[in-house]
Structures are given as C-alpha cells and as structure tokens.
PDB file of C-alpha atoms in Angstrom:
ATOM      1  CA  MET K   1     117.793  39.428 103.190  1.00 86.00           C
ATOM      2  CA  ILE K   2     120.827  37.248 102.626  1.00 89.00           C
ATOM      3  CA  ARG K   3     122.983  36.168 105.554  1.00 90.00           C
ATOM      4  CA  THR K   4     125.921  33.806 105.919  1.00 93.00           C
ATOM      5  CA  VAL K   5     126.534  31.825 109.065  1.00 92.00           C
ATOM      6  CA  PRO K   6     129.055  29.116 110.004  1.00 93.00           C
ATOM      7  CA  ALA K   7     127.777  25.549 110.144  1.00 92.00           C
ATOM      8  CA  PRO K   8     127.416  24.054 113.620  1.00 90.00           C
ATOM      9  CA  GLU K   9     129.044  20.741 114.543  1.00 90.00           C
ATOM     10  CA  ASP K  10     127.312  17.420 113.769  1.00 90.00           C
ATOM     11  CA  PHE K  11     125.263  18.984 110.974  1.00 91.00           C
ATOM     12  CA  GLY K  12     124.683  15.888 108.851  1.00 90.00           C
ATOM     13  CA  VAL K  13     123.819  12.224 108.713  1.00 89.00           C
ATOM     14  CA  GLU K  14     126.229   9.285 108.945  1.00 89.00           C
ATOM     15  CA  MET K  15     127.603   9.359 105.383  1.00 91.00           C
ATOM     16  CA  MET K  16     126.895  12.964 104.330  1.00 93.00           C
ATOM     17  CA  GLY K  17     126.963  16.312 106.058  1.00 93.00           C
ATOM     18  CA  VAL K  18     127.980  19.939 106.206  1.00 94.00           C
ATOM     19  CA  PRO K  19     131.569  20.386 107.417  1.00 93.00           C
ATOM     20  CA  GLU K  20     131.794  22.195 110.746  1.00 93.00           C
ATOM     21  CA  GLY K  21     132.456  25.905 110.232  1.00 93.00           C
ATOM     22  CA  ALA K  22     131.523  25.835 106.515  1.00 94.00           C
ATOM     23  CA  THR K  23     129.571  28.831 105.264  1.00 95.00           C
ATOM     24  CA  ILE K  24     125.801  28.402 105.129  1.00 95.00           C
ATOM     25  CA  GLU K  25     124.108  30.985 102.932  1.00 96.00           C
ATOM     26  CA  LEU K  26     120.615  31.921 104.080  1.00 95.00           C
ATOM     27  CA  ASP K  27     118.139  33.798 101.911  1.00 96.00           C
ATOM     28  CA  ILE K  28     115.367  34.595 104.385  1.00 94.00           C
ATOM     29  CA  ARG K  29     112.220  36.669 104.523  1.00 95.00           C
ATOM     30  CA  LEU K  30     110.687  37.782 107.821  1.00 92.00           C
ATOM     31  CA  GLU K  31     106.982  38.641 107.993  1.00 93.00           C
ATOM     32  CA  ALA K  32     105.108  39.999 110.987  1.00 89.00           C
ATOM     33  CA  VAL K  33     101.842  38.131 111.401  1.00 89.00           C
ATOM     34  CA  LEU K  34      99.162  38.250 114.102  1.00 87.00           C
ATOM     35  CA  GLU K  35     100.677  35.453 116.232  1.00 84.00           C
ATOM     36  CA  GLY K  36     104.386  36.087 115.655  1.00 86.00           C
ATOM     37  CA  VAL K  37     107.022  36.145 112.924  1.00 89.00           C
ATOM     38  CA  LEU K  38     106.770  33.932 109.841  1.00 92.00           C
ATOM     39  CA  ILE K  39     110.159  33.047 108.414  1.00 93.00           C
ATOM     40  CA  THR K  40     110.441  31.735 104.861  1.00 96.00           C
ATOM     41  CA  GLY K  41     113.754  31.011 103.257  1.00 95.00           C
ATOM     42  CA  THR K  42     116.299  28.897 101.477  1.00 95.00           C
ATOM     43  CA  ALA K  43     119.549  27.541 102.887  1.00 95.00           C
ATOM     44  CA  ARG K  44     122.456  26.744 100.568  1.00 96.00           C
ATOM     45  CA  VAL K  45     124.963  24.439 102.206  1.00 95.00           C
ATOM     46  CA  PRO K  46     128.147  22.719 101.054  1.00 96.00           C
ATOM     47  CA  LEU K  47     128.043  18.947 101.530  1.00 95.00           C
ATOM     48  CA  GLU K  48     130.834  16.448 101.982  1.00 95.00           C
ATOM     49  CA  GLY K  49     130.578  12.710 102.446  1.00 95.00           C
ATOM     50  CA  GLU K  50     131.232   9.365 100.843  1.00 95.00           C
ATOM     51  CA  CYS K  51     129.421   7.192  98.356  1.00 94.00           C
ATOM     52  CA  GLY K  52     127.300   4.491  99.958  1.00 92.00           C
ATOM     53  CA  ARG K  53     128.483   1.886  97.403  1.00 91.00           C
ATOM     54  CA  CYS K  54     132.120   2.589  96.484  1.00 91.00           C
ATOM     55  CA  LEU K  55     133.130   4.847  99.425  1.00 90.00           C
ATOM     56  CA  ASP K  56     134.562   7.536  97.108  1.00 93.00           C
ATOM     57  CA  PRO K  57     134.439  11.074  98.495  1.00 95.00           C
ATOM     58  CA  ILE K  58     131.501  13.234  97.425  1.00 94.00           C
ATOM     59  CA  ALA K  59     131.362  17.052  97.502  1.00 94.00           C
ATOM     60  CA  SER K  60     128.376  19.091  96.353  1.00 93.00           C
ATOM     61  CA  THR K  61     126.061  21.897  97.344  1.00 93.00           C
ATOM     62  CA  PHE K  62     122.485  21.518  98.488  1.00 92.00           C
ATOM     63  CA  GLU K  63     119.504  23.864  98.786  1.00 94.00           C
ATOM     64  CA  ALA K  64     116.768  23.363 101.326  1.00 94.00           C
ATOM     65  CA  ASP K  65     113.612  25.449 101.603  1.00 95.00           C
ATOM     66  CA  PHE K  66     112.006  26.109 104.957  1.00 94.00           C
ATOM     67  CA  GLN K  67     109.101  27.999 106.494  1.00 94.00           C
ATOM     68  CA  GLU K  68     108.400  28.336 110.192  1.00 92.00           C
ATOM     69  CA  LEU K  69     106.256  30.453 112.465  1.00 90.00           C
ATOM     70  CA  PHE K  70     107.875  31.798 115.637  1.00 86.00           C
ATOM     71  CA  VAL K  71     105.100  32.815 118.036  1.00 86.00           C
ATOM     72  CA  TYR K  72     105.131  35.741 120.449  1.00 80.00           C
ATOM     73  CA  PRO K  73     105.350  34.653 124.091  1.00 77.00           C
ATOM     74  CA  ASP K  74     101.968  36.240 124.935  1.00 72.00           C
ATOM     75  CA  THR K  75      99.911  34.437 122.248  1.00 64.00           C
ATOM     76  CA  ARG K  76      98.358  30.975 121.890  1.00 55.00           C
ATOM     77  CA  SER K  77      96.845  29.457 124.989  1.00 45.00           C
ATOM     78  CA  GLY K  78      97.526  32.439 127.202  1.00 40.00           C
ATOM     79  CA  GLY K  79     101.282  32.450 126.672  1.00 51.00           C
ATOM     80  CA  HIS K  80     101.803  28.673 126.773  1.00 55.00           C
ATOM     81  CA  ALA K  81     102.974  27.560 123.346  1.00 52.00           C
ATOM     82  CA  ASP K  82     102.619  23.925 122.369  1.00 58.00           C
ATOM     83  CA  ASP K  83     105.706  21.719 122.384  1.00 61.00           C
ATOM     84  CA  ASP K  84     105.925  21.800 118.595  1.00 69.00           C
ATOM     85  CA  GLU K  85     105.684  25.599 118.375  1.00 76.00           C
ATOM     86  CA  LEU K  86     108.811  27.727 118.240  1.00 80.00           C
ATOM     87  CA  ARG K  87     108.827  30.889 120.313  1.00 77.00           C
ATOM     88  CA  LEU K  88     110.508  34.248 120.060  1.00 75.00           C
ATOM     89  CA  GLU K  89     112.747  34.686 123.083  1.00 76.00           C
ATOM     90  CA  ASP K  90     113.654  38.279 123.903  1.00 77.00           C
ATOM     91  CA  ASP K  91     113.033  39.228 120.256  1.00 73.00           C
ATOM     92  CA  LEU K  92     115.577  36.631 119.120  1.00 80.00           C
ATOM     93  CA  ILE K  93     115.010  33.770 116.698  1.00 85.00           C
ATOM     94  CA  ASP K  94     117.003  30.534 116.848  1.00 86.00           C
ATOM     95  CA  LEU K  95     117.021  29.141 113.298  1.00 89.00           C
ATOM     96  CA  GLU K  96     119.331  26.180 114.005  1.00 90.00           C
ATOM     97  CA  PRO K  97     116.537  23.643 114.774  1.00 90.00           C
ATOM     98  CA  VAL K  98     114.626  24.775 111.673  1.00 92.00           C
ATOM     99  CA  LEU K  99     117.738  24.444 109.488  1.00 92.00           C
ATOM    100  CA  ARG K 100     118.572  21.044 110.948  1.00 91.00           C
ATOM    101  CA  ASP K 101     115.093  19.778 110.138  1.00 91.00           C
ATOM    102  CA  ALA K 102     115.091  21.261 106.622  1.00 92.00           C
ATOM    103  CA  VAL K 103     118.574  20.028 105.653  1.00 92.00           C
ATOM    104  CA  LEU K 104     119.025  16.764 107.532  1.00 91.00           C
ATOM    105  CA  LEU K 105     115.635  15.321 106.669  1.00 91.00           C
ATOM    106  CA  ALA K 106     116.308  15.927 102.967  1.00 90.00           C
ATOM    107  CA  LEU K 107     119.778  14.322 102.904  1.00 90.00           C
ATOM    108  CA  PRO K 108     120.031  10.786 101.527  1.00 88.00           C
ATOM    109  CA  LEU K 109     120.997   8.146 104.077  1.00 87.00           C
ATOM    110  CA  SER K 110     123.031   6.313 101.437  1.00 90.00           C
ATOM    111  CA  PRO K 111     124.373   8.907  98.975  1.00 93.00           C
ATOM    112  CA  LEU K 112     125.792   7.841  95.614  1.00 93.00           C
ATOM    113  CA  CYS K 113     128.658   9.364  93.649  1.00 92.00           C
ATOM    114  CA  ARG K 114     126.595   8.661  90.511  1.00 91.00           C
ATOM    115  CA  ASP K 115     123.295   6.868  89.891  1.00 91.00           C
ATOM    116  CA  ASP K 116     124.897   3.850  88.202  1.00 91.00           C
ATOM    117  CA  CYS K 117     127.747   3.380  90.703  1.00 91.00           C
ATOM    118  CA  PRO K 118     128.601  -0.357  90.667  1.00 90.00           C
ATOM    119  CA  GLY K 119     130.158  -0.282  94.158  1.00 89.00           C
ATOM    120  CA  LEU K 120     132.842  -2.599  95.499  1.00 88.00           C
ATOM    121  CA  CYS K 121     133.543  -6.271  94.778  1.00 87.00           C
ATOM    122  CA  PRO K 122     132.157  -8.240  97.748  1.00 83.00           C
ATOM    123  CA  GLU K 123     135.050 -10.728  97.540  1.00 84.00           C
ATOM    124  CA  CYS K 124     138.175  -8.551  97.231  1.00 85.00           C
ATOM    125  CA  GLY K 125     136.930  -4.983  97.796  1.00 83.00           C
ATOM    126  CA  VAL K 126     138.197  -3.513  94.523  1.00 86.00           C
ATOM    127  CA  ARG K 127     136.128  -0.705  93.003  1.00 86.00           C
ATOM    128  CA  LEU K 128     134.075  -2.355  90.260  1.00 86.00           C
ATOM    129  CA  ALA K 129     134.220   0.855  88.175  1.00 84.00           C
ATOM    130  CA  ASP K 130     138.030   0.422  87.983  1.00 85.00           C
ATOM    131  CA  ALA K 131     138.042  -3.369  87.634  1.00 84.00           C
ATOM    132  CA  GLU K 132     138.235  -5.287  84.377  1.00 83.00           C
ATOM    133  CA  PRO K 133     134.849  -6.047  82.760  1.00 82.00           C
ATOM    134  CA  ASP K 134     135.317  -9.793  83.377  1.00 84.00           C
ATOM    135  CA  HIS K 135     136.288  -9.350  87.066  1.00 85.00           C
ATOM    136  CA  HIS K 136     134.943 -12.273  89.093  1.00 80.00           C
ATOM    137  CA  HIS K 137     135.970 -14.824  91.722  1.00 81.00           C
ATOM    138  CA  ASP K 138     135.437 -18.574  91.722  1.00 77.00           C
ATOM    139  CA  ALA K 139     134.048 -18.697  95.218  1.00 70.00           C
ATOM    140  CA  ALA K 140     131.593 -21.455  96.020  1.00 72.00           C
ATOM    141  CA  ASP K 141     128.815 -21.159  98.511  1.00 77.00           C
ATOM    142  CA  PRO K 142     129.971 -22.969 101.693  1.00 79.00           C
ATOM    143  CA  ARG K 143     126.512 -24.502 102.089  1.00 83.00           C
ATOM    144  CA  TRP K 144     127.239 -26.632  98.995  1.00 79.00           C
ATOM    145  CA  ALA K 145     130.654 -27.866 100.194  1.00 76.00           C
ATOM    146  CA  ALA K 146     129.389 -31.344 101.186  1.00 78.00           C
ATOM    147  CA  LEU K 147     127.819 -31.872  97.773  1.00 80.00           C
ATOM    148  CA  ARG K 148     130.949 -30.618  96.017  1.00 75.00           C
ATOM    149  CA  ASN K 149     132.948 -33.334  97.810  1.00 75.00           C
ATOM    150  CA  LEU K 150     130.618 -35.977  96.399  1.00 78.00           C
ATOM    151  CA  THR K 151     131.152 -34.799  92.835  1.00 69.00           C
ATOM    152  CA  THR K 152     134.945 -34.544  93.125  1.00 60.00           C
ATOM    153  CA  GLU K 153     135.254 -38.270  93.892  1.00 59.00           C
ATOM    154  CA  GLY K 154     135.478 -40.184  90.631  1.00 53.00           C
ATOM    155  CA  PRO K 155     134.987 -43.862  89.692  1.00 52.00           C
ATOM    156  CA  ASP K 156     138.544 -44.586  90.843  1.00 54.00           C
ATOM    157  CA  ASN K 157     137.597 -43.643  94.388  1.00 51.00           C
ATOM    158  CA  GLY K 158     134.678 -46.076  94.501  1.00 48.00           C
ATOM    159  CA  SER K 159     131.848 -43.594  94.502  1.00 46.00           C
ATOM    160  CA  ALA K 160     130.115 -45.040  91.447  1.00 46.00           C
ATOM    161  CA  ALA K 161     129.820 -48.560  90.077  1.00 44.00           C
ATOM    162  CA  ASP K 162     130.508 -49.398  86.482  1.00 46.00           C
ATOM    163  CA  SER K 163     127.797 -50.762  84.213  1.00 45.00           C
ATOM    164  CA  SER K 164     128.950 -54.406  84.537  1.00 46.00           C
ATOM    165  CA  GLY K 165     128.027 -54.497  88.218  1.00 46.00           C
ATOM    166  CA  GLY K 166     131.688 -54.855  89.296  1.00 47.00           C
ATOM    167  CA  GLY K 167     133.984 -52.145  90.550  1.00 47.00           C
ATOM    168  CA  SER K 168     133.290 -51.041  94.064  1.00 48.00           C
ATOM    169  CA  GLY K 169     131.092 -53.972  95.033  1.00 48.00           C
ATOM    170  CA  ARG K 170     128.037 -51.780  95.581  1.00 50.00           C
ATOM    171  CA  ASN K 171     124.660 -53.074  94.463  1.00 49.00           C
ATOM    172  CA  VAL K 172     123.463 -50.751  91.727  1.00 50.00           C
ATOM    173  CA  SER K 173     119.735 -50.764  91.131  1.00 48.00           C
ATOM    174  CA  HIS K 174     117.969 -49.521  88.062  1.00 52.00           C
ATOM    175  CA  GLY K 175     114.582 -49.285  89.747  1.00 53.00           C
ATOM    176  CA  PRO K 176     112.894 -49.356  93.151  1.00 56.00           C
ATOM    177  CA  PHE K 177     114.539 -51.925  95.407  1.00 51.00           C
ATOM    178  CA  ASP K 178     112.927 -53.597  98.409  1.00 53.00           C
ATOM    179  CA  GLN K 179     115.679 -53.994 101.047  1.00 56.00           C
ATOM    180  CA  ARG K 180     113.644 -56.457 103.177  1.00 57.00           C
ATOM    181  CA  GLU K 181     113.311 -59.196 100.567  1.00 55.00           C
ATOM    182  CA  GLY K 182     116.298 -58.376  98.394  1.00 54.00           C
ATOM    183  CA  LYS K 183     114.152 -58.248  95.280  1.00 55.00           C
ATOM    184  CA  GLN K 184     113.876 -55.632  92.670  1.00 57.00           C
ATOM    185  CA  GLU K 185     110.342 -54.507  91.966  1.00 56.00           C
ATOM    186  CA  GLY K 186     108.925 -53.927  88.539  1.00 51.00           C
TER     187      GLY K 186
END
C-alpha cells in the first residue's frame, strides 16, 4: 500500500534534511507473523540542504528502504519486550522512529552539490567554480615572517658583507671558526 504523510520537524542532519511538512511517500507492506507485524517498505523523501564545500543550495529526492518487526504486547519474555524491540500499542504502529533511522543514518554529513565541487577560496571566500582559473593570493605563512625579514634586508642594510671583507665590519668566515682563539681551522 502507498501512503503519504507530512514530514515531522527536525527530520535531517545539520546540512541536509527533509523540510518540515513536506510529503513523504511510503510504499509499505504489512505481514502478520507469529510474534507481531513485519513491516517492509520504501520511503521517498524530498531533501533540501547546502553543499559542504561551496554552501550552494541542494535539492533532491532520496529513497530509503526499511524493515522492522513490531511485536505483540503478549509475546517475547512474557509480555516484556526488549528495549530495542518495537511494540504494537493498541493495534497502532508508530513508524516515525523507523523512518528516522532509515533516512537519517543514510544521509551524508557533508553533502556535495557535485562530486568535483572545488569549494570556496580559503582566503577571500569566493566560489572557486566561478573564479578565474589563475585565482590565487600571495599570502605568506606567518610562521615564516621572521625569516622573510632576514631576506628583505639587502647589502645596503648591513646584513651581508662583501667579498673584500669590508662593508659592514662583520668577520666573514669561509670555514669553521674557533671563537676562543680567533683562528680559522682548516
């Protein structure tokens, strides 16, 4: 039998879900078995969310298969069903927990608008799919800032001595130098 029901609230994960009140189409089959009612079916749900890389909106449909046994109150352990068993209550079946498990566990935590989505630029936030092919930023790693300062000082600033030994007055060594005796080794 095919039934349609409205989606409950909070029927999704952080970035993807079924909009509240959207139509969920259920194709279900009920079978009477010794211990209760076996329900087998498929749920077709509309999904809305956003891409985990570029934050573009995503809309699609999703199918989830499920199968669950709802036990009669007077079976299994003398009427005491285990915590993980679902029970018929006054001949009624609550499919919401079953649907939540079937749909939510199958949804991706980080959905993508397409498999090769390049995402956003980490520097300026522009969508890389819309950016120019040579889009880049000349941002240096701050951990290298002290070394960059050493290389920006030239010979005019006294950071290096010229080959004649003059210039900044620093003693330039071309080999291991023993500071204690003032002699060059080798």
